XYZ file of C-alpha atoms in Angstrom:
637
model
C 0.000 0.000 0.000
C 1.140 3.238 -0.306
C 0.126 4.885 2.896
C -0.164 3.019 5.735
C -3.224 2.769 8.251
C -4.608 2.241 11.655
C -5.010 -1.853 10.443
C -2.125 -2.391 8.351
C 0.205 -4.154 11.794
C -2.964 -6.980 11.070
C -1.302 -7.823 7.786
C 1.935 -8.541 9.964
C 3.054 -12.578 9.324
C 4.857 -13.121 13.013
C 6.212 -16.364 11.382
C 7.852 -14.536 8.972
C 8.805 -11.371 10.961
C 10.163 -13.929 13.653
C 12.446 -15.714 11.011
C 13.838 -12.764 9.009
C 14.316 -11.886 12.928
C 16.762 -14.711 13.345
C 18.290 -14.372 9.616
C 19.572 -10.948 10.930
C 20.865 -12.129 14.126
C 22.870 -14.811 12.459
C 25.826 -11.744 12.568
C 28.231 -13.671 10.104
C 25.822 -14.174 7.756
C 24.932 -10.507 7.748
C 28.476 -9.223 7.566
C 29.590 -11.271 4.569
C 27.005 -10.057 2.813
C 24.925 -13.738 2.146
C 21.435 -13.337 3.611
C 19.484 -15.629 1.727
C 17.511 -14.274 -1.494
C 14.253 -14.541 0.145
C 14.992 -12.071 2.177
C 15.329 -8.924 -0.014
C 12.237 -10.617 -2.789
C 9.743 -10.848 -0.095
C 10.481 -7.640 1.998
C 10.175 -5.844 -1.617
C 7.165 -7.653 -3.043
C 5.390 -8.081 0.094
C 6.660 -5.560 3.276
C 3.298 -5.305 5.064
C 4.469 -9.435 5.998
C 6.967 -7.816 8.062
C 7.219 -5.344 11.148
C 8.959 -1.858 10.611
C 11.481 -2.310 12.985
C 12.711 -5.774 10.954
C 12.375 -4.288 7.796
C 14.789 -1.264 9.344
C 16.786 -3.776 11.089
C 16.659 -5.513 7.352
C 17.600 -2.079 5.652
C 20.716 -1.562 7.543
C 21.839 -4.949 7.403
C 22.036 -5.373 3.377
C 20.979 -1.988 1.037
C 24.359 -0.032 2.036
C 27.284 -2.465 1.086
C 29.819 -4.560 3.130
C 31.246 -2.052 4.942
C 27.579 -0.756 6.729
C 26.363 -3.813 6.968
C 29.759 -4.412 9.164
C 29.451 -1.156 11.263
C 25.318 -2.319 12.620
C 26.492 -5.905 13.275
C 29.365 -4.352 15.647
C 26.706 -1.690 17.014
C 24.670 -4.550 17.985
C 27.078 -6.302 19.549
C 28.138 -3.744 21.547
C 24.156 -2.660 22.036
C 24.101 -6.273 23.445
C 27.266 -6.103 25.786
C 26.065 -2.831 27.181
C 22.898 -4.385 28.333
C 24.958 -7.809 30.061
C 27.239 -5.159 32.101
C 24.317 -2.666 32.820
C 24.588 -3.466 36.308
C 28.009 -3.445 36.703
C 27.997 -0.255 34.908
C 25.277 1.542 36.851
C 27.383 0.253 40.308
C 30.465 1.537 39.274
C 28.247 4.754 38.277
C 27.421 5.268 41.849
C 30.528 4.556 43.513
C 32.200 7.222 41.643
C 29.120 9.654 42.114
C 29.627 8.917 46.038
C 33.319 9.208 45.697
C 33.350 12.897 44.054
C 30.296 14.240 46.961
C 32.417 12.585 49.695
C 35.914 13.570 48.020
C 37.679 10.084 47.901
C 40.624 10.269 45.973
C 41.409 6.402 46.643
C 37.482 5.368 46.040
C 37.492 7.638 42.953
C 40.415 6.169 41.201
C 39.022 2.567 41.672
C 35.905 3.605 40.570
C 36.563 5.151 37.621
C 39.167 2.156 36.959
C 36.217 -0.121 37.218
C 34.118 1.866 34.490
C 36.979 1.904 32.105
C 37.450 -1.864 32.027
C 33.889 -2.387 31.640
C 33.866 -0.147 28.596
C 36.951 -1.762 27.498
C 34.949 -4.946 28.059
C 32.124 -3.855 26.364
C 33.872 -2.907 22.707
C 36.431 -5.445 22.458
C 37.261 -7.402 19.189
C 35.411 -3.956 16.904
C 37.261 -4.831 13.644
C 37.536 -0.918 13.312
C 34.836 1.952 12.284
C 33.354 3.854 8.874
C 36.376 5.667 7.204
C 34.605 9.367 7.422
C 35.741 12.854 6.031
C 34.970 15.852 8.119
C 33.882 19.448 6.641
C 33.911 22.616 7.680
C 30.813 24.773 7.550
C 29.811 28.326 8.097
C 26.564 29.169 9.730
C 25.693 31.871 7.583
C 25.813 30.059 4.504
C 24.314 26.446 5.661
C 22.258 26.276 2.650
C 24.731 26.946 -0.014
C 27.425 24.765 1.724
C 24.845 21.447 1.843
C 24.285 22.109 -1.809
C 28.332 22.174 -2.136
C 28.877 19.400 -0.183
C 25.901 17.489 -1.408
C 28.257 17.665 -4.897
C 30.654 16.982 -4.028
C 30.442 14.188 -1.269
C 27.235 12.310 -2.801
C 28.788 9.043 -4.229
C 31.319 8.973 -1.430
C 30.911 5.884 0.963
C 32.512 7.538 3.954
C 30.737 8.970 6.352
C 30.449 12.718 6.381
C 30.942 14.686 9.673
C 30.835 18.451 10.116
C 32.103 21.203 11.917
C 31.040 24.956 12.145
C 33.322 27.254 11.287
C 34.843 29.331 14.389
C 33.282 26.576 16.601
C 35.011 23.605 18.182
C 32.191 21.299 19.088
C 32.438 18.157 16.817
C 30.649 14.856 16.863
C 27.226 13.069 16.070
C 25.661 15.659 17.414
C 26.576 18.473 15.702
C 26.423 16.270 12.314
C 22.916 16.160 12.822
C 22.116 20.242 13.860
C 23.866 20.593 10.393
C 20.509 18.874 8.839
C 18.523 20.487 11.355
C 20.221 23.828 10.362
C 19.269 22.829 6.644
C 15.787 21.968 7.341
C 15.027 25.176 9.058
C 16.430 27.635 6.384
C 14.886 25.520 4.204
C 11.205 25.816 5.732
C 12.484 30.003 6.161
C 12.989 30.037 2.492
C 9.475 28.451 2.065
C 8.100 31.062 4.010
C 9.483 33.961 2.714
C 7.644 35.461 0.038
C 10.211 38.290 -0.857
C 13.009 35.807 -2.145
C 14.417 36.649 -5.541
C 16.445 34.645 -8.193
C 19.885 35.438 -9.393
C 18.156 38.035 -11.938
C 17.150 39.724 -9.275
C 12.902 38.574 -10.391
C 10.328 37.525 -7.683
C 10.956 34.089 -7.276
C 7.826 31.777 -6.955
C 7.331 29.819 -3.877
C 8.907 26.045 -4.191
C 6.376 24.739 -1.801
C 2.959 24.458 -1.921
C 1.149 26.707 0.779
C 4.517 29.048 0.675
C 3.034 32.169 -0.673
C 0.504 34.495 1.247
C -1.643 35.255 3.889
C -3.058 31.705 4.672
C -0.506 30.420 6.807
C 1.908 30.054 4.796
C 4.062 27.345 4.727
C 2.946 26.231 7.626
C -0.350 25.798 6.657
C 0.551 22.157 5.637
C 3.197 21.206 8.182
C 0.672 18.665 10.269
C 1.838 15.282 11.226
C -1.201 13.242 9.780
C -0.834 11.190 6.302
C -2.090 14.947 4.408
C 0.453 16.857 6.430
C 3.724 18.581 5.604
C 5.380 19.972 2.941
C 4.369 19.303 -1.027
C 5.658 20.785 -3.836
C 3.795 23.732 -5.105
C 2.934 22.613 -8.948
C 4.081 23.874 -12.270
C 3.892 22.950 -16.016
C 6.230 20.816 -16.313
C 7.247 22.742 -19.886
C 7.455 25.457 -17.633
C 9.718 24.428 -14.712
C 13.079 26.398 -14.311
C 16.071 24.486 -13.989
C 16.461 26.179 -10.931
C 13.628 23.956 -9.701
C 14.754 20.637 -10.787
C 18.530 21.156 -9.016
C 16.795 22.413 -6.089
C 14.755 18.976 -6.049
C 18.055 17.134 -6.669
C 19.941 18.508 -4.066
C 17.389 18.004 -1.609
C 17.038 14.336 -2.653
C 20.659 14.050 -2.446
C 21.151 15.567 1.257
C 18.326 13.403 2.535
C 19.799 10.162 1.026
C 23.358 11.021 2.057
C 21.382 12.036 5.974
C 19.905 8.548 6.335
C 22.941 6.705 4.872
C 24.843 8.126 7.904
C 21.826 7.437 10.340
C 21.109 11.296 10.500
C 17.458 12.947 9.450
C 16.403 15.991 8.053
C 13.619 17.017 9.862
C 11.871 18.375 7.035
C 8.194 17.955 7.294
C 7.952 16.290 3.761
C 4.005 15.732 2.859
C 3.496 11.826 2.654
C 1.638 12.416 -0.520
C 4.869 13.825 -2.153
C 6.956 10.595 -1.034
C 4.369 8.534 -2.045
C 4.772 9.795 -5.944
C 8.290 9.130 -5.005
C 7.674 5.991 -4.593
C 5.450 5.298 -7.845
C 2.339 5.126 -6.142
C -0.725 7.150 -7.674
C -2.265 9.786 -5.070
C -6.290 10.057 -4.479
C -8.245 12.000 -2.635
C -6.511 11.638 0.137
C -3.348 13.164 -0.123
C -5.336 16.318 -0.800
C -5.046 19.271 1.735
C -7.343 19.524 4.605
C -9.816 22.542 4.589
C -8.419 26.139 5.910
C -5.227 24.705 4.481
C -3.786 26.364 1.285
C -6.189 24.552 -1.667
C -8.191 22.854 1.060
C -11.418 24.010 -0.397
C -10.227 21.114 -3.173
C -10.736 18.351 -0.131
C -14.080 19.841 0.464
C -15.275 19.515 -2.747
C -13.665 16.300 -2.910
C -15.517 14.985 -0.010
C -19.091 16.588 -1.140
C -18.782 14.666 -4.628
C -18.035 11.642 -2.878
C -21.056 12.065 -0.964
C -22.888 12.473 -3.571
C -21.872 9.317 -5.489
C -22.481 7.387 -2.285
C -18.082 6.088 -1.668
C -16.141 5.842 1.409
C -15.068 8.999 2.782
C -11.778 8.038 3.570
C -10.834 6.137 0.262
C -6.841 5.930 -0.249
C -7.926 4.398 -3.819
C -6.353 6.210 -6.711
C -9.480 7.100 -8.621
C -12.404 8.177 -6.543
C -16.124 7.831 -7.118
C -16.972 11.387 -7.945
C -20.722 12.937 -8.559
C -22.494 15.873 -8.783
C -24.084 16.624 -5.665
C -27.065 18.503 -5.202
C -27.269 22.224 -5.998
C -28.631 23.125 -2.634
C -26.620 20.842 -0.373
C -25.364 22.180 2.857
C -21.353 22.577 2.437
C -19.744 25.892 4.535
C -20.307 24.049 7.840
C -20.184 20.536 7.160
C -17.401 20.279 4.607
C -15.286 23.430 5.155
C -15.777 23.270 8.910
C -16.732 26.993 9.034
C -19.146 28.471 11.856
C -22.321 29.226 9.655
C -24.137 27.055 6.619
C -24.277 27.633 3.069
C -25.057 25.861 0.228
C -22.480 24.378 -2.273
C -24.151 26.349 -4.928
C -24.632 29.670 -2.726
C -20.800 28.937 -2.080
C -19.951 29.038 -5.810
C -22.106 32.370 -6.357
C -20.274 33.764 -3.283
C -16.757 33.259 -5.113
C -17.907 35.605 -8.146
C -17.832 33.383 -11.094
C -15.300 30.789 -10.357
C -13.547 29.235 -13.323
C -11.478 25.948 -14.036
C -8.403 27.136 -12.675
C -5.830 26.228 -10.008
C -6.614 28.043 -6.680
C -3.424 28.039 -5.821
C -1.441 28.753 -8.685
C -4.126 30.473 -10.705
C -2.779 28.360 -13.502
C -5.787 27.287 -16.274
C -5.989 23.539 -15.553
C -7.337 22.801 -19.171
C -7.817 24.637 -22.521
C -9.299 27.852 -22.127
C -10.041 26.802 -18.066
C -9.662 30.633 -17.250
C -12.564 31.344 -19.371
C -14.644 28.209 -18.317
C -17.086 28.594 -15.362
C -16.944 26.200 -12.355
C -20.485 24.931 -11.548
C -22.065 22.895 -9.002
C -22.585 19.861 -11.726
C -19.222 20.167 -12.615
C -17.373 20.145 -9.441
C -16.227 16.055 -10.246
C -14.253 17.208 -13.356
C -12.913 20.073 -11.456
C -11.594 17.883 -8.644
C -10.212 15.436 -11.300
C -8.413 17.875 -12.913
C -6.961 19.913 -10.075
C -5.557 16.148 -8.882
C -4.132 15.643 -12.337
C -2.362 18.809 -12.159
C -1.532 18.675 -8.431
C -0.234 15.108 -8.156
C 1.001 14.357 -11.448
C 1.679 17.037 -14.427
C 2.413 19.704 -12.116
C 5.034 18.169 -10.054
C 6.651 15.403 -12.146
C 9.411 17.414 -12.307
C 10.028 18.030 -8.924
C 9.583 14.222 -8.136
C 11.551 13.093 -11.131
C 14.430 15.161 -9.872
C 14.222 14.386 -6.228
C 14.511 10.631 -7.155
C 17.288 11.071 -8.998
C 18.794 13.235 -6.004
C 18.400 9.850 -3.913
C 19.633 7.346 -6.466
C 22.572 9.317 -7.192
C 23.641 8.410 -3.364
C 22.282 4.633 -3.094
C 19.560 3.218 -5.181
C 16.046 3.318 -4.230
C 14.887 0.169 -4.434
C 15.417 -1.005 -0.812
C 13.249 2.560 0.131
C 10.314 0.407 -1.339
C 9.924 -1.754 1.595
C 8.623 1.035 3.141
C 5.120 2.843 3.185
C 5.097 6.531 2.750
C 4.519 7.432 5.897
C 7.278 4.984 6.930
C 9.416 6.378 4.209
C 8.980 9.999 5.573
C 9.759 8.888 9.078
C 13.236 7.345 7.715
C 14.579 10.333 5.839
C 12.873 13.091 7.752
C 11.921 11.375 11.301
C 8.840 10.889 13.260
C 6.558 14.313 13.181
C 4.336 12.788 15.720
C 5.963 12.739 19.168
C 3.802 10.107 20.750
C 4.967 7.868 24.594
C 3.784 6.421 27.020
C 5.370 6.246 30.487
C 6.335 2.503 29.970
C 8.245 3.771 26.881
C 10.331 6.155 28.739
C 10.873 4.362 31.591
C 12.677 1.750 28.981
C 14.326 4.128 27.163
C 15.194 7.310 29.073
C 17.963 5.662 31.351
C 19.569 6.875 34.566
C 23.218 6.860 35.169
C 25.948 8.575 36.931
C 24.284 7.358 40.104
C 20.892 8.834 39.307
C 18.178 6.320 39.862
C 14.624 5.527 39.104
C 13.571 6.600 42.493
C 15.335 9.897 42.250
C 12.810 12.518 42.573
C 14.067 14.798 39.695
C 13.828 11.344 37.274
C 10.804 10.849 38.515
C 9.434 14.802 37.880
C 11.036 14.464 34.216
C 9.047 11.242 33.180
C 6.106 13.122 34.410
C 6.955 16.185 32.526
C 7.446 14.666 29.106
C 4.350 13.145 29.707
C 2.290 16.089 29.940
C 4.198 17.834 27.790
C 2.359 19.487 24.325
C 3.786 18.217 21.300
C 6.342 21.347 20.837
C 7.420 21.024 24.083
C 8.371 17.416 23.465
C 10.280 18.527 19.726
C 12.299 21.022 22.097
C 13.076 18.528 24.118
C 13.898 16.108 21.663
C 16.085 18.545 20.143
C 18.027 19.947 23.083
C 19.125 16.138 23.956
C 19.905 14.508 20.420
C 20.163 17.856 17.881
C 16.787 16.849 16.056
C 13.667 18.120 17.083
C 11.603 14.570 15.737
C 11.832 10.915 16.780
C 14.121 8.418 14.917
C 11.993 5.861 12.644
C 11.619 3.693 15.294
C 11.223 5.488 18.413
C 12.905 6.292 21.397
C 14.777 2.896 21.536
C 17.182 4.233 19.077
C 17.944 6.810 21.216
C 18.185 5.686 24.609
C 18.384 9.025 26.581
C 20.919 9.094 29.560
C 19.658 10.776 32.846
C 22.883 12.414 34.702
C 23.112 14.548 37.722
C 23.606 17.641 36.583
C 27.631 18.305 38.871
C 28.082 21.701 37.068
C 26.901 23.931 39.429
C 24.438 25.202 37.264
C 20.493 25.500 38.104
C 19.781 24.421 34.255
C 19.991 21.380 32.484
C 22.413 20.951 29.971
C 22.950 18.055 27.529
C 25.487 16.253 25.565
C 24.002 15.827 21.861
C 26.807 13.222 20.927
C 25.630 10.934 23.705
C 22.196 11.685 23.928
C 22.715 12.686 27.475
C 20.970 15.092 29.820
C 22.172 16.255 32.843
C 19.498 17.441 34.999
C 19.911 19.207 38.269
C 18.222 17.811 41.514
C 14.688 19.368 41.427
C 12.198 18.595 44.277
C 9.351 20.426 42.541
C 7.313 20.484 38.822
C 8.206 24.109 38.474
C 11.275 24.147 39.249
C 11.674 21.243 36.266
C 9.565 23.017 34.347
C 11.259 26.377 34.536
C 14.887 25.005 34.262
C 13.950 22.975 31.075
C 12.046 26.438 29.371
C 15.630 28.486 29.822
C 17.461 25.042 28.493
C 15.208 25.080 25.435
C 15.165 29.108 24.772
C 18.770 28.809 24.844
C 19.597 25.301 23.141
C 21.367 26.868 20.170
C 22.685 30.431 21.759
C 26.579 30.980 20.910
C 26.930 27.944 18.499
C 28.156 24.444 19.327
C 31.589 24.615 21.334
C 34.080 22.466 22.640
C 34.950 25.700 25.218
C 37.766 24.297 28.140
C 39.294 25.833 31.220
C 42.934 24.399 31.361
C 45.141 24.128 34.494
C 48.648 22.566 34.227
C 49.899 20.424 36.765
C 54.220 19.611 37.059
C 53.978 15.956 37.289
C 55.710 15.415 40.658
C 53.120 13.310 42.510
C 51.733 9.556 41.892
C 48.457 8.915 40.095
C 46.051 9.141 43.133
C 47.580 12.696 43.617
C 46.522 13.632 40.226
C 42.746 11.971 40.437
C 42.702 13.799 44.017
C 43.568 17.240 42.102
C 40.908 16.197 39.908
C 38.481 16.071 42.100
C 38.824 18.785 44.241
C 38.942 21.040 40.765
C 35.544 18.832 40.277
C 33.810 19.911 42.935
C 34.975 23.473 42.264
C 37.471 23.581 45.680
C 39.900 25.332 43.580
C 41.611 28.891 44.721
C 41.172 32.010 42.358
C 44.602 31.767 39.766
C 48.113 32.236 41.049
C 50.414 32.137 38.699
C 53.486 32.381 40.534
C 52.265 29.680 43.105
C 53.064 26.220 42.613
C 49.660 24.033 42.661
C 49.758 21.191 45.916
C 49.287 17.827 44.481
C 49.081 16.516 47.996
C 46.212 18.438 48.962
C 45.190 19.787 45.931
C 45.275 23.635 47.002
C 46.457 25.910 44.224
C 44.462 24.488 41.074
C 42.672 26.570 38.822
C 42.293 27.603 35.411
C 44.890 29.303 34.103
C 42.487 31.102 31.211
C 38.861 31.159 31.289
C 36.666 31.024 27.952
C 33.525 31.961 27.353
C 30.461 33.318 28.714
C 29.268 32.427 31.918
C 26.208 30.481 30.169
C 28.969 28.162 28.608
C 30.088 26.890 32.275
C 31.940 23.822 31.929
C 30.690 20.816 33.355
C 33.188 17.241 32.820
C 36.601 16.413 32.996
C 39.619 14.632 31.252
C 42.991 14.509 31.897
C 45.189 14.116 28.857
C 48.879 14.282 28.352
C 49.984 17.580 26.591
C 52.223 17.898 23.465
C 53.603 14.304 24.642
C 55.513 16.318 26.538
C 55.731 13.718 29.857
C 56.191 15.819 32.414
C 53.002 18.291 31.721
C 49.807 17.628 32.282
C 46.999 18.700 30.820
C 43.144 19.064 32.237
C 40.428 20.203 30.244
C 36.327 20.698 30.444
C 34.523 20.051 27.453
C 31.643 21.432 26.161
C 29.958 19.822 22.878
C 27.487 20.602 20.696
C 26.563 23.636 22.716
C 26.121 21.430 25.718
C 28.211 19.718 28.374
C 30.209 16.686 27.191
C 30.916 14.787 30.057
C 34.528 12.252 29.610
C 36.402 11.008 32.718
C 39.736 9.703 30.986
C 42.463 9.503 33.456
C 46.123 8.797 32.023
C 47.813 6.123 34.109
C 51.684 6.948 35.317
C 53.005 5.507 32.003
């Protein structure tokens, strides 16, 4: 099918899901590349056999080559690991939480020796990562630089990593506010109804519901199967090339996103991926009334009345009639506050005629001259869809394909619905959970637990949270304002205390981790998260660090003591001339401060200097415009 439905988990086989299940755990058979050919011929000819998560699980397994297929079968081993030491993990967690609030240099260093083996543990035998190449970006010019890149870096198989320009912050994290940058300038763009072309001429609106005082391109940004963003249609003998790379390069970025596991959160109408797809558009992917062209649904819906056919069809072709001249249509069809006939309606437009009410384009020979009338509202409707969902767009979808295929081809996209397919390249627009879900998947660590009551207050926050609240949330933790394809289990939030001395959460994008002060009340939760959110992306995405430098005169434990203390904040005000007390720690501080006082720096690392072994080196990071929390502690050799 080509949108999918309330019913359409009925049509799942759990034989079939179950075994395909146990083809991809068989780990050797994934990574050399010989699942059997069943697999691929029945997830294309038949997907609704199979659950979304297998057929992602599927996806990443076999449609990106050798080398991907290697990098998921390590992730899930590791994924696996993780889960067997969980315990021992969340233990050592603890103990070194106790250890910094009671200052134990001795219980400190075993602690934080006990959650380095486990990692150690826990990624042993990885046969090595994704060769990547990293690029620098400006902020300024985030459009024109994915277009560049796009070019450039399209048929590469590495992975593709960016950094901003006069920023330090690197990672996952920051890879994916570069597509969230993206998708915002691009839904600006859409908006803005001044933009010119390189000649300096008005340049039309790309998207449909872009261009005046209906809501712009908002208007069509919903989450339902009618929702988002469709192109805004043209004659095809009459679309610029401008257009068509535009298209392209947005096909190309969104391929390239989910070949890295990164989305664009682009609220892409489902109707537009579904002609992406190949699969004809009814009545259903029309617009909803008091969207731009909604009055087309209406119209829609009144005909099918009147020929007696479900009103919620997804068929191609629609039964369309001519309904009665004097049936009731303002309140019932256009949801508007008084009644009026369809034919009263018509009269009230001032001699309608058979063109585009978006575009104003004539939708057939001599349309602009034609008048619309109540017994010709069917052909109307038919050829408004003609021109809406397949002459007037071809283009656009013709060179959006090609944007995708020119990354990887498309044929393993097919497995999925459109809904399903917009979820995969542009995520999840509807932030749904439950509390079971986030109890599973928003973990606490660092010796927070599931009776803390801050934990506690944030699982009840998110739950009552409004659906914009939630994207903030989303993208203050993971740099991406909707929910992967499938859910919160691919992100697996981390819960820390928050042991910057700050009142505010902050977060750590590359991790997916929050650190959350200890709140006893709602508001207090519910305050600290609004100044998090309003100031999520304020100053960029920096790696800022405090430095101190220690002479290397002391043993190990002296060091992790220093450490400590300069945790906790114990440190004296600088003194440059002093020396700094391993022993007791006295005499550490930063010798330069960076920043603004919003960019406080929260974790620790110690790291030898310059290989220079006599110098030490200790540094707070801050990633991705949030605390990055590391505790690596260099051993005396």
């Amino acid at each position: 099918p080509a949108l999918g439905g309330s019913g359409k988990d009925s049509w799942v086989c759990p034989a079939l899901d179950a075994k395909l299940g146990a083809q991809l755990n068989d780990l050797v058979t994934v990574a050399a590349g010989a699942l059997p050919p069943w697999c691929a011929e029945l997830t294309r000819v038949a997907p609704c056999l199979f659950s979304e998560r297998t057929r992602l699980h599927h996806l990443r397994a076999s449609a990106f080559g050798v080398s991907r297929s290697l990098a998921w079968v390590q992730e899930r081993v590791v994924a696996q690991r993780r889960m067997a030491f969980a315990e021992e993990l969340l233990a050592a967690e603890r103990m070194r939480a106790d250890a910094e609030a009671a200052r134990d240099a001795e219980v400190l260093s075993e602690a934080i020796d006990q959650i380095a083996e486990i990692e150690e543990r826990v990624a042993r035998d990885r046969l090595g990562s994704l060769a990547s190449d990293i690029a620098r970006v400006r902020r300024d010019d985030v459009p024109a630089a994915a277009r560049r890149l796009m070019a450039a870096h399209a048929s590469s198989r590495r992975v593709l990593e960016i950094q901003f320009e006069g920023e330090s912050g690197f990672g996952t994290g920051v890879t994916q506010n570069f597509y969230s940058c993206v998708a915002n300038e691009l839904q600006r763009a859409a908006a803005d109804t001044t933009a010119v072309g390189a000649d300096g001429a008005k340049r039309p609106p790309v998207w449909l519901g872009a261009a005046g005082g209906d809501g712009g391109a908002t208007a069509l940004a919903g989450a339902g199967a009618t929702g988002g963003l469709f192109p805004r249609p043209v004659r095809d003998a009459g679309a610029p090339e401008a257009l068509r790379d535009d298209f392209f390069a947005l096909g190309q970025l969104m391929a390239k996103a989910c070949l890295d596991r990164f989305c664009v959160p682009l609220p892409l109408s489902a109707a537009f991926l579904a002609l992406v797809r190949g699969d004809p558009v009814g009545t259903w992917g029309l617009p909803p009334p008091g969207a731009t062209g909604g009055v087309v649904s209406a119209y829609a819906a009144l005909c099918r009345d009147a020929a007696g056919g479900p009103r919620a069809t997804m068929a191609a072709q629609d039964a369309l009639a001519a309904p009665a001249p004097g049936t009731e249509f303002a309140a019932r069809y256009l949801h508007l506050s008084y009644e009026m006939s369809v034919a009263d309606f018509l009269d009230a437009l001032g001699e309608p005629t058979f063109v585009c009410p978006v575009t104003g384009v004539a939708l057939c020979a001599g349309g602009d001259k034609r008048p619309l009338t109540v017994a010709e509202l069917p052909e109307f409707v038919r050829l408004v869809m003609q021109f809406w969902f397949r002459d007037g767009v071809s283009a656009q979808v013709h060179a959006f394909r090609d944007g995708l295929q020119s990354v990887f081809p498309i044929e393993p996209l097919l497995a999925f619905d459109a809904v399903e397919l917009r979820a995969l390249l542009c995520g999840r627009l509807e932030i749904e959970w439950e509390e079971s879900e986030l109890q599973r998947h928003i973990l606490p660590s660092g010796g927070l637990t599931r009776d803390a009551p801050a934990y506690r207050l944030l699982i009840e926050e998110l739950l009552a949270m409004p659906h914009a609240e939630r994207a903030h949330f989303l993208n203050f933790v993971t740099a991406c304002p909707h929910l992967p394809p499938a859910g919160l289990e691919m992100l697996e939030i981390e819960v820390a205390p928050q042991r910057a001395g700050l009142n505010t959460p902050t977060s750590q994008t590359c991790g997916n981790k929050l650190y959350l002060p200890a709140y006893r009340t709602i508001e207090e939760l519910r305050q600290g998260l609004h100044v998090a959110f309003a100031n999520a992306e304020y100053g960029g995405l920096h790696e800022n660090t405090n430095e101190v430098f220690l002479e290397r005169t002391g043993c190990t434990s002296a060091l992790r003591y220093a450490f400590s203390t300069w945790e906790q904040g114990a440190q004296a005000e600088p003194d440059h001339a002093a020396e700094p007390d391993l022993a007791t720690g006295h005499g550490l501080a930063p010798l330069a401060r960076t920043g603004r006082a919003a960019c406080t720096l929260q974790a620790a690392s110690v790291a030898v200097r310059d290989r220079v072994p006599r110098t030490w080196l200790i540094r707070r990071h801050r990633y991705g415009g949030r605390d990055h929390s590391s505790a690596v502690v260099c051993e005396d050799s």
